[in-house]
């Protein structure tokens, strides 16, 4: 991974954002910038270079993983260590001129922020920085796309396992367990999120994570699942029908599939993400199902399962080559059932490419 280039671009963005340095505390951003995959650390990026702070539990891991940054293993928390280090070194070299240290507001608790400012000399001001790293992470480089492809391939295979297990009377949680066991045996770091297996009326819950309920004898089963492989996430939803399908069930399924295809066809560089959302919504509206599509059309995926850009109304982002997003329209009839179909696509120079494309015809079990 190009840690040097990523840090360099971030460094170059500091002056325009009126920051003298940026303290990264969000673990996914830390991993993106220097490769550290542990759970305690802080990365200081300044014009003079980068310094990574962690604690004694991560000495060896940090030595082997962290790139393009000096390493400080502290006895205290990484944040306290960073504050003390700043007080001693960075600030000392800049006399008494006031300095602005950017922090990541969404990822710093009030208590942590207080602790940080207590440890800093008076002439250092803390200021909430814009999401510079998140913006950079929206466009994936070739190494990342390769990693995502591998994660999507592995994640996609889990649906085959689900098809072997889903039967009326089998508990949703058993289906999830079999998929998760297969994922770990296949080498996944973890699941990207709690596996969703939602059958019968529960399929109308967009986030119906697997429960102890047995799979109903008739109705849809929504399976939403993904793995993390080498740090990168996959995300996919397939919906199958258990029992004799009604005409209405088939009609709704086909409408969701058409909505997803129309949205995928709309993905290309230069298009606003809100347009992709609108296309998905319009197809469902034309089928009289508009009011039942109750969430946004998709989201970015990478080191995190949900990251920028959001594919939703009112979002400003313009699609660029290298962005990886999901397209996941759904229809939810409360108390009855729901259908969702989700795939990840990577934006290419001309349009987009669906990752690990598989058949999406109506499946009856
Ligand atoms: Zn999903
Ligand atoms: Zn998703």
PDB file of N, CA, C and O in Angstrom, residues 166-221:
ATOM      1  N   UNK A 166     -30.605 -23.030   4.365  1.00  0.00           N
ATOM      2  CA  UNK A 166     -31.937 -22.430   4.554  1.00  0.00           C
ATOM      3  C   UNK A 166     -33.037 -23.456   4.236  1.00  0.00           C
ATOM      4  O   UNK A 166     -33.125 -23.964   3.110  1.00  0.00           O
ATOM      5  N   UNK A 167     -33.810 -23.764   5.245  1.00  0.00           N
ATOM      6  CA  UNK A 167     -34.976 -24.644   5.120  1.00  0.00           C
ATOM      7  C   UNK A 167     -36.004 -24.172   6.131  1.00  0.00           C
ATOM      8  O   UNK A 167     -35.633 -23.625   7.170  1.00  0.00           O
ATOM      9  N   UNK A 168     -37.293 -24.415   5.894  1.00  0.00           N
ATOM     10  CA  UNK A 168     -38.286 -24.047   6.902  1.00  0.00           C
ATOM     11  C   UNK A 168     -37.952 -24.736   8.229  1.00  0.00           C
ATOM     12  O   UNK A 168     -37.571 -25.910   8.241  1.00  0.00           O
ATOM     13  N   UNK A 169     -38.049 -24.006   9.317  1.00  0.00           N
ATOM     14  CA  UNK A 169     -37.810 -24.572  10.646  1.00  0.00           C
ATOM     15  C   UNK A 169     -36.385 -24.391  11.143  1.00  0.00           C
ATOM     16  O   UNK A 169     -36.133 -24.421  12.349  1.00  0.00           O
ATOM     17  N   UNK A 170     -35.425 -24.214  10.244  1.00  0.00           N
ATOM     18  CA  UNK A 170     -34.046 -23.959  10.675  1.00  0.00           C
ATOM     19  C   UNK A 170     -33.989 -22.534  11.230  1.00  0.00           C
ATOM     20  O   UNK A 170     -34.552 -21.608  10.645  1.00  0.00           O
ATOM     21  N   UNK A 171     -33.348 -22.354  12.368  1.00  0.00           N
ATOM     22  CA  UNK A 171     -33.297 -21.007  12.959  1.00  0.00           C
ATOM     23  C   UNK A 171     -32.399 -20.081  12.131  1.00  0.00           C
ATOM     24  O   UNK A 171     -31.369 -20.514  11.613  1.00  0.00           O
ATOM     25  N   UNK A 172     -32.809 -18.833  12.075  1.00  0.00           N
ATOM     26  CA  UNK A 172     -32.015 -17.839  11.328  1.00  0.00           C
ATOM     27  C   UNK A 172     -30.566 -17.835  11.806  1.00  0.00           C
ATOM     28  O   UNK A 172     -29.621 -17.740  11.009  1.00  0.00           O
ATOM     29  N   UNK A 173     -30.411 -17.952  13.122  1.00  0.00           N
ATOM     30  CA  UNK A 173     -29.068 -17.846  13.708  1.00  0.00           C
ATOM     31  C   UNK A 173     -28.179 -19.021  13.279  1.00  0.00           C
ATOM     32  O   UNK A 173     -26.961 -18.881  13.156  1.00  0.00           O
ATOM     33  N   UNK A 174     -28.805 -20.171  13.003  1.00  0.00           N
ATOM     34  CA  UNK A 174     -28.024 -21.319  12.521  1.00  0.00           C
ATOM     35  C   UNK A 174     -27.496 -21.054  11.119  1.00  0.00           C
ATOM     36  O   UNK A 174     -26.371 -21.436  10.788  1.00  0.00           O
ATOM     37  N   UNK A 175     -28.320 -20.416  10.301  1.00  0.00           N
ATOM     38  CA  UNK A 175     -27.876 -20.080   8.937  1.00  0.00           C
ATOM     39  C   UNK A 175     -26.689 -19.121   9.029  1.00  0.00           C
ATOM     40  O   UNK A 175     -25.654 -19.316   8.374  1.00  0.00           O
ATOM     41  N   UNK A 176     -26.840 -18.098   9.882  1.00  0.00           N
ATOM     42  CA  UNK A 176     -25.751 -17.129  10.060  1.00  0.00           C
ATOM     43  C   UNK A 176     -24.494 -17.831  10.570  1.00  0.00           C
ATOM     44  O   UNK A 176     -23.379 -17.564  10.094  1.00  0.00           O
ATOM     45  N   UNK A 177     -24.680 -18.753  11.530  1.00  0.00           N
ATOM     46  CA  UNK A 177     -23.525 -19.449  12.121  1.00  0.00           C
ATOM     47  C   UNK A 177     -22.771 -20.248  11.060  1.00  0.00           C
ATOM     48  O   UNK A 177     -21.533 -20.232  11.021  1.00  0.00           O
ATOM     49  N   UNK A 178     -23.507 -20.939  10.198  1.00  0.00           N
ATOM     50  CA  UNK A 178     -22.851 -21.740   9.149  1.00  0.00           C
ATOM     51  C   UNK A 178     -22.079 -20.842   8.185  1.00  0.00           C
ATOM     52  O   UNK A 178     -20.978 -21.174   7.754  1.00  0.00           O
ATOM     53  N   UNK A 179     -22.670 -19.696   7.865  1.00  0.00           N
ATOM     54  CA  UNK A 179     -21.985 -18.767   6.950  1.00  0.00           C
ATOM     55  C   UNK A 179     -20.734 -18.206   7.607  1.00  0.00           C
ATOM     56  O   UNK A 179     -19.673 -18.096   6.990  1.00  0.00           O
ATOM     57  N   UNK A 180     -20.859 -17.868   8.878  1.00  0.00           N
ATOM     58  CA  UNK A 180     -19.718 -17.257   9.572  1.00  0.00           C
ATOM     59  C   UNK A 180     -18.597 -18.279   9.791  1.00  0.00           C
ATOM     60  O   UNK A 180     -17.408 -17.945   9.706  1.00  0.00           O
ATOM     61  N   UNK A 181     -18.985 -19.530  10.045  1.00  0.00           N
ATOM     62  CA  UNK A 181     -17.981 -20.592  10.199  1.00  0.00           C
ATOM     63  C   UNK A 181     -17.216 -20.774   8.885  1.00  0.00           C
ATOM     64  O   UNK A 181     -15.988 -20.859   8.869  1.00  0.00           O
ATOM     65  N   UNK A 182     -17.969 -20.791   7.787  1.00  0.00           N
ATOM     66  CA  UNK A 182     -17.326 -20.928   6.466  1.00  0.00           C
ATOM     67  C   UNK A 182     -16.405 -19.739   6.193  1.00  0.00           C
ATOM     68  O   UNK A 182     -15.314 -19.890   5.626  1.00  0.00           O
ATOM     69  N   UNK A 183     -16.824 -18.564   6.613  1.00  0.00           N
ATOM     70  CA  UNK A 183     -16.009 -17.367   6.382  1.00  0.00           C
ATOM     71  C   UNK A 183     -14.684 -17.459   7.121  1.00  0.00           C
ATOM     72  O   UNK A 183     -13.615 -17.223   6.551  1.00  0.00           O
ATOM     73  N   UNK A 184     -14.764 -17.842   8.401  1.00  0.00           N
ATOM     74  CA  UNK A 184     -13.529 -17.917   9.185  1.00  0.00           C
ATOM     75  C   UNK A 184     -12.624 -19.025   8.676  1.00  0.00           C
ATOM     76  O   UNK A 184     -11.412 -18.870   8.624  1.00  0.00           O
ATOM     77  N   UNK A 185     -13.231 -20.161   8.302  1.00  0.00           N
ATOM     78  CA  UNK A 185     -12.414 -21.250   7.756  1.00  0.00           C
ATOM     79  C   UNK A 185     -11.741 -20.833   6.458  1.00  0.00           C
ATOM     80  O   UNK A 185     -10.656 -21.285   6.133  1.00  0.00           O
ATOM     81  N   UNK A 186     -12.401 -19.932   5.734  1.00  0.00           N
ATOM     82  CA  UNK A 186     -11.841 -19.441   4.482  1.00  0.00           C
ATOM     83  C   UNK A 186     -10.795 -18.354   4.682  1.00  0.00           C
ATOM     84  O   UNK A 186     -10.253 -17.827   3.712  1.00  0.00           O
ATOM     85  N   UNK A 187     -10.542 -18.001   5.954  1.00  0.00           N
ATOM     86  CA  UNK A 187      -9.462 -17.052   6.227  1.00  0.00           C
ATOM     87  C   UNK A 187      -9.894 -15.631   6.509  1.00  0.00           C
ATOM     88  O   UNK A 187      -9.048 -14.733   6.627  1.00  0.00           O
ATOM     89  N   UNK A 188     -11.207 -15.382   6.630  1.00  0.00           N
ATOM     90  CA  UNK A 188     -11.666 -14.010   6.896  1.00  0.00           C
ATOM     91  C   UNK A 188     -11.148 -13.513   8.247  1.00  0.00           C
ATOM     92  O   UNK A 188     -11.069 -14.277   9.208  1.00  0.00           O
ATOM     93  N   UNK A 189     -10.800 -12.215   8.301  1.00  0.00           N
ATOM     94  CA  UNK A 189     -10.396 -11.609   9.577  1.00  0.00           C
ATOM     95  C   UNK A 189     -11.593 -11.626  10.534  1.00  0.00           C
ATOM     96  O   UNK A 189     -11.468 -11.844  11.727  1.00  0.00           O
ATOM     97  N   UNK A 190     -12.760 -11.340   9.981  1.00  0.00           N
ATOM     98  CA  UNK A 190     -14.002 -11.229  10.762  1.00  0.00           C
ATOM     99  C   UNK A 190     -15.132 -11.025   9.772  1.00  0.00           C
ATOM    100  O   UNK A 190     -14.910 -10.928   8.565  1.00  0.00           O
ATOM    101  N   UNK A 191     -16.361 -10.947  10.280  1.00  0.00           N
ATOM    102  CA  UNK A 191     -17.479 -10.537   9.425  1.00  0.00           C
ATOM    103  C   UNK A 191     -17.448  -9.010   9.372  1.00  0.00           C
ATOM    104  O   UNK A 191     -17.045  -8.350  10.336  1.00  0.00           O
ATOM    105  N   UNK A 192     -17.919  -8.427   8.274  1.00  0.00           N
ATOM    106  CA  UNK A 192     -17.931  -6.958   8.204  1.00  0.00           C
ATOM    107  C   UNK A 192     -18.998  -6.347   9.091  1.00  0.00           C
ATOM    108  O   UNK A 192     -18.932  -5.159   9.380  1.00  0.00           O
ATOM    109  N   UNK A 193     -20.001  -7.134   9.434  1.00  0.00           N
ATOM    110  CA  UNK A 193     -21.081  -6.660  10.328  1.00  0.00           C
ATOM    111  C   UNK A 193     -21.845  -7.907  10.754  1.00  0.00           C
ATOM    112  O   UNK A 193     -21.599  -9.004  10.237  1.00  0.00           O
ATOM    113  N   UNK A 194     -22.763  -7.739  11.692  1.00  0.00           N
ATOM    114  CA  UNK A 194     -23.549  -8.880  12.154  1.00  0.00           C
ATOM    115  C   UNK A 194     -24.412  -9.392  11.007  1.00  0.00           C
ATOM    116  O   UNK A 194     -25.210  -8.641  10.448  1.00  0.00           O
ATOM    117  N   UNK A 195     -24.246 -10.654  10.675  1.00  0.00           N
ATOM    118  CA  UNK A 195     -24.948 -11.232   9.532  1.00  0.00           C
ATOM    119  C   UNK A 195     -26.459 -11.067   9.683  1.00  0.00           C
ATOM    120  O   UNK A 195     -27.022 -11.344  10.739  1.00  0.00           O
ATOM    121  N   UNK A 196     -27.084 -10.618   8.614  1.00  0.00           N
ATOM    122  CA  UNK A 196     -28.535 -10.441   8.613  1.00  0.00           C
ATOM    123  C   UNK A 196     -29.169 -11.636   7.913  1.00  0.00           C
ATOM    124  O   UNK A 196     -28.882 -11.895   6.735  1.00  0.00           O
ATOM    125  N   UNK A 197     -29.963 -12.380   8.675  1.00  0.00           N
ATOM    126  CA  UNK A 197     -30.804 -13.432   8.092  1.00  0.00           C
ATOM    127  C   UNK A 197     -32.190 -13.134   8.634  1.00  0.00           C
ATOM    128  O   UNK A 197     -32.443 -13.281   9.834  1.00  0.00           O
ATOM    129  N   UNK A 198     -33.066 -12.668   7.792  1.00  0.00           N
ATOM    130  CA  UNK A 198     -34.376 -12.223   8.266  1.00  0.00           C
ATOM    131  C   UNK A 198     -35.453 -12.887   7.427  1.00  0.00           C
ATOM    132  O   UNK A 198     -35.536 -12.658   6.224  1.00  0.00           O
ATOM    133  N   UNK A 199     -36.257 -13.741   8.069  1.00  0.00           N
ATOM    134  CA  UNK A 199     -37.258 -14.493   7.306  1.00  0.00           C
ATOM    135  C   UNK A 199     -38.667 -14.067   7.680  1.00  0.00           C
ATOM    136  O   UNK A 199     -38.881 -13.415   8.706  1.00  0.00           O
ATOM    137  N   UNK A 200     -39.615 -14.452   6.838  1.00  0.00           N
ATOM    138  CA  UNK A 200     -41.024 -14.145   7.100  1.00  0.00           C
ATOM    139  C   UNK A 200     -41.227 -12.654   7.296  1.00  0.00           C
ATOM    140  O   UNK A 200     -40.640 -11.832   6.586  1.00  0.00           O
ATOM    141  N   UNK A 201     -42.028 -12.303   8.317  1.00  0.00           N
ATOM    142  CA  UNK A 201     -42.323 -10.884   8.553  1.00  0.00           C
ATOM    143  C   UNK A 201     -41.060 -10.119   8.955  1.00  0.00           C
ATOM    144  O   UNK A 201     -40.961  -8.903   8.754  1.00  0.00           O
ATOM    145  N   UNK A 202     -40.066 -10.834   9.487  1.00  0.00           N
ATOM    146  CA  UNK A 202     -38.820 -10.156   9.884  1.00  0.00           C
ATOM    147  C   UNK A 202     -38.043  -9.643   8.666  1.00  0.00           C
ATOM    148  O   UNK A 202     -37.192  -8.766   8.798  1.00  0.00           O
ATOM    149  N   UNK A 203     -38.320 -10.196   7.485  1.00  0.00           N
ATOM    150  CA  UNK A 203     -37.611  -9.718   6.295  1.00  0.00           C
ATOM    151  C   UNK A 203     -38.017  -8.284   5.945  1.00  0.00           C
ATOM    152  O   UNK A 203     -37.361  -7.628   5.140  1.00  0.00           O
ATOM    153  N   UNK A 204     -39.091  -7.812   6.572  1.00  0.00           N
ATOM    154  CA  UNK A 204     -39.494  -6.416   6.356  1.00  0.00           C
ATOM    155  C   UNK A 204     -38.680  -5.449   7.227  1.00  0.00           C
ATOM    156  O   UNK A 204     -38.844  -4.234   7.129  1.00  0.00           O
ATOM    157  N   UNK A 205     -37.796  -6.002   8.080  1.00  0.00           N
ATOM    158  CA  UNK A 205     -36.901  -5.138   8.876  1.00  0.00           C
ATOM    159  C   UNK A 205     -35.621  -4.981   8.073  1.00  0.00           C
ATOM    160  O   UNK A 205     -34.888  -5.951   7.877  1.00  0.00           O
ATOM    161  N   UNK A 206     -35.300  -3.766   7.601  1.00  0.00           N
ATOM    162  CA  UNK A 206     -34.099  -3.616   6.764  1.00  0.00           C
ATOM    163  C   UNK A 206     -32.826  -4.122   7.456  1.00  0.00           C
ATOM    164  O   UNK A 206     -31.928  -4.603   6.796  1.00  0.00           O
ATOM    165  N   UNK A 207     -32.782  -4.036   8.791  1.00  0.00           N
ATOM    166  CA  UNK A 207     -31.600  -4.529   9.493  1.00  0.00           C
ATOM    167  C   UNK A 207     -31.948  -5.630  10.482  1.00  0.00           C
ATOM    168  O   UNK A 207     -31.564  -5.578  11.642  1.00  0.00           O
ATOM    169  N   UNK A 208     -32.672  -6.625   9.987  1.00  0.00           N
ATOM    170  CA  UNK A 208     -33.108  -7.727  10.857  1.00  0.00           C
ATOM    171  C   UNK A 208     -31.999  -8.739  11.040  1.00  0.00           C
ATOM    172  O   UNK A 208     -31.921  -9.736  10.329  1.00  0.00           O
ATOM    173  N   UNK A 209     -31.124  -8.492  12.010  1.00  0.00           N
ATOM    174  CA  UNK A 209     -30.019  -9.439  12.165  1.00  0.00           C
ATOM    175  C   UNK A 209     -30.567 -10.788  12.646  1.00  0.00           C
ATOM    176  O   UNK A 209     -31.636 -10.858  13.258  1.00  0.00           O
ATOM    177  N   UNK A 210     -29.803 -11.840  12.331  1.00  0.00           N
ATOM    178  CA  UNK A 210     -30.264 -13.202  12.569  1.00  0.00           C
ATOM    179  C   UNK A 210     -30.759 -13.376  14.002  1.00  0.00           C
ATOM    180  O   UNK A 210     -30.057 -13.021  14.953  1.00  0.00           O
ATOM    181  N   UNK A 211     -31.966 -13.943  14.159  1.00  0.00           N
ATOM    182  CA  UNK A 211     -32.537 -14.147  15.497  1.00  0.00           C
ATOM    183  C   UNK A 211     -32.718 -15.643  15.719  1.00  0.00           C
ATOM    184  O   UNK A 211     -32.363 -16.465  14.871  1.00  0.00           O
ATOM    185  N   UNK A 212     -33.298 -15.976  16.865  1.00  0.00           N
ATOM    186  CA  UNK A 212     -33.572 -17.373  17.173  1.00  0.00           C
ATOM    187  C   UNK A 212     -34.812 -17.902  16.467  1.00  0.00           C
ATOM    188  O   UNK A 212     -35.150 -19.071  16.610  1.00  0.00           O
ATOM    189  N   UNK A 213     -35.488 -17.036  15.715  1.00  0.00           N
ATOM    190  CA  UNK A 213     -36.734 -17.434  15.067  1.00  0.00           C
ATOM    191  C   UNK A 213     -36.463 -18.475  13.984  1.00  0.00           C
ATOM    192  O   UNK A 213     -35.470 -18.375  13.258  1.00  0.00           O
ATOM    193  N   UNK A 214     -37.342 -19.501  13.888  1.00  0.00           N
ATOM    194  CA  UNK A 214     -37.189 -20.462  12.798  1.00  0.00           C
ATOM    195  C   UNK A 214     -37.613 -19.833  11.473  1.00  0.00           C
ATOM    196  O   UNK A 214     -38.470 -18.945  11.445  1.00  0.00           O
ATOM    197  N   UNK A 215     -37.004 -20.296  10.407  1.00  0.00           N
ATOM    198  CA  UNK A 215     -37.369 -19.792   9.081  1.00  0.00           C
ATOM    199  C   UNK A 215     -38.793 -20.231   8.756  1.00  0.00           C
ATOM    200  O   UNK A 215     -39.140 -21.405   8.905  1.00  0.00           O
ATOM    201  N   UNK A 216     -39.587 -19.233   8.368  1.00  0.00           N
ATOM    202  CA  UNK A 216     -41.004 -19.495   8.133  1.00  0.00           C
ATOM    203  C   UNK A 216     -41.176 -20.402   6.914  1.00  0.00           C
ATOM    204  O   UNK A 216     -40.308 -20.464   6.032  1.00  0.00           O
ATOM    205  N   UNK A 217     -42.302 -21.110   6.874  1.00  0.00           N
ATOM    206  CA  UNK A 217     -42.551 -22.065   5.788  1.00  0.00           C
ATOM    207  C   UNK A 217     -42.853 -21.359   4.473  1.00  0.00           C
ATOM    208  O   UNK A 217     -42.721 -21.939   3.409  1.00  0.00           O
ATOM    209  N   UNK A 218     -43.274 -20.106   4.552  1.00  0.00           N
ATOM    210  CA  UNK A 218     -43.547 -19.370   3.313  1.00  0.00           C
ATOM    211  C   UNK A 218     -43.083 -17.943   3.449  1.00  0.00           C
ATOM    212  O   UNK A 218     -43.272 -17.323   4.492  1.00  0.00           O
ATOM    213  N   UNK A 219     -42.432 -17.427   2.422  1.00  0.00           N
ATOM    214  CA  UNK A 219     -42.023 -16.014   2.447  1.00  0.00           C
ATOM    215  C   UNK A 219     -40.560 -15.836   2.116  1.00  0.00           C
ATOM    216  O   UNK A 219     -39.818 -16.801   1.892  1.00  0.00           O
ATOM    217  N   UNK A 220     -40.153 -14.575   2.097  1.00  0.00           N
ATOM    218  CA  UNK A 220     -38.777 -14.244   1.736  1.00  0.00           C
ATOM    219  C   UNK A 220     -37.819 -14.440   2.908  1.00  0.00           C
ATOM    220  O   UNK A 220     -38.219 -14.335   4.069  1.00  0.00           O
ATOM    221  N   UNK A 221     -36.573 -14.705   2.555  1.00  0.00           N
ATOM    222  CA  UNK A 221     -35.481 -14.656   3.536  1.00  0.00           C
ATOM    223  C   UNK A 221     -34.434 -13.690   2.972  1.00  0.00           C
ATOM    224  O   UNK A 221     -33.896 -13.923   1.882  1.00  0.00           O
TER     225      UNK A 221
END
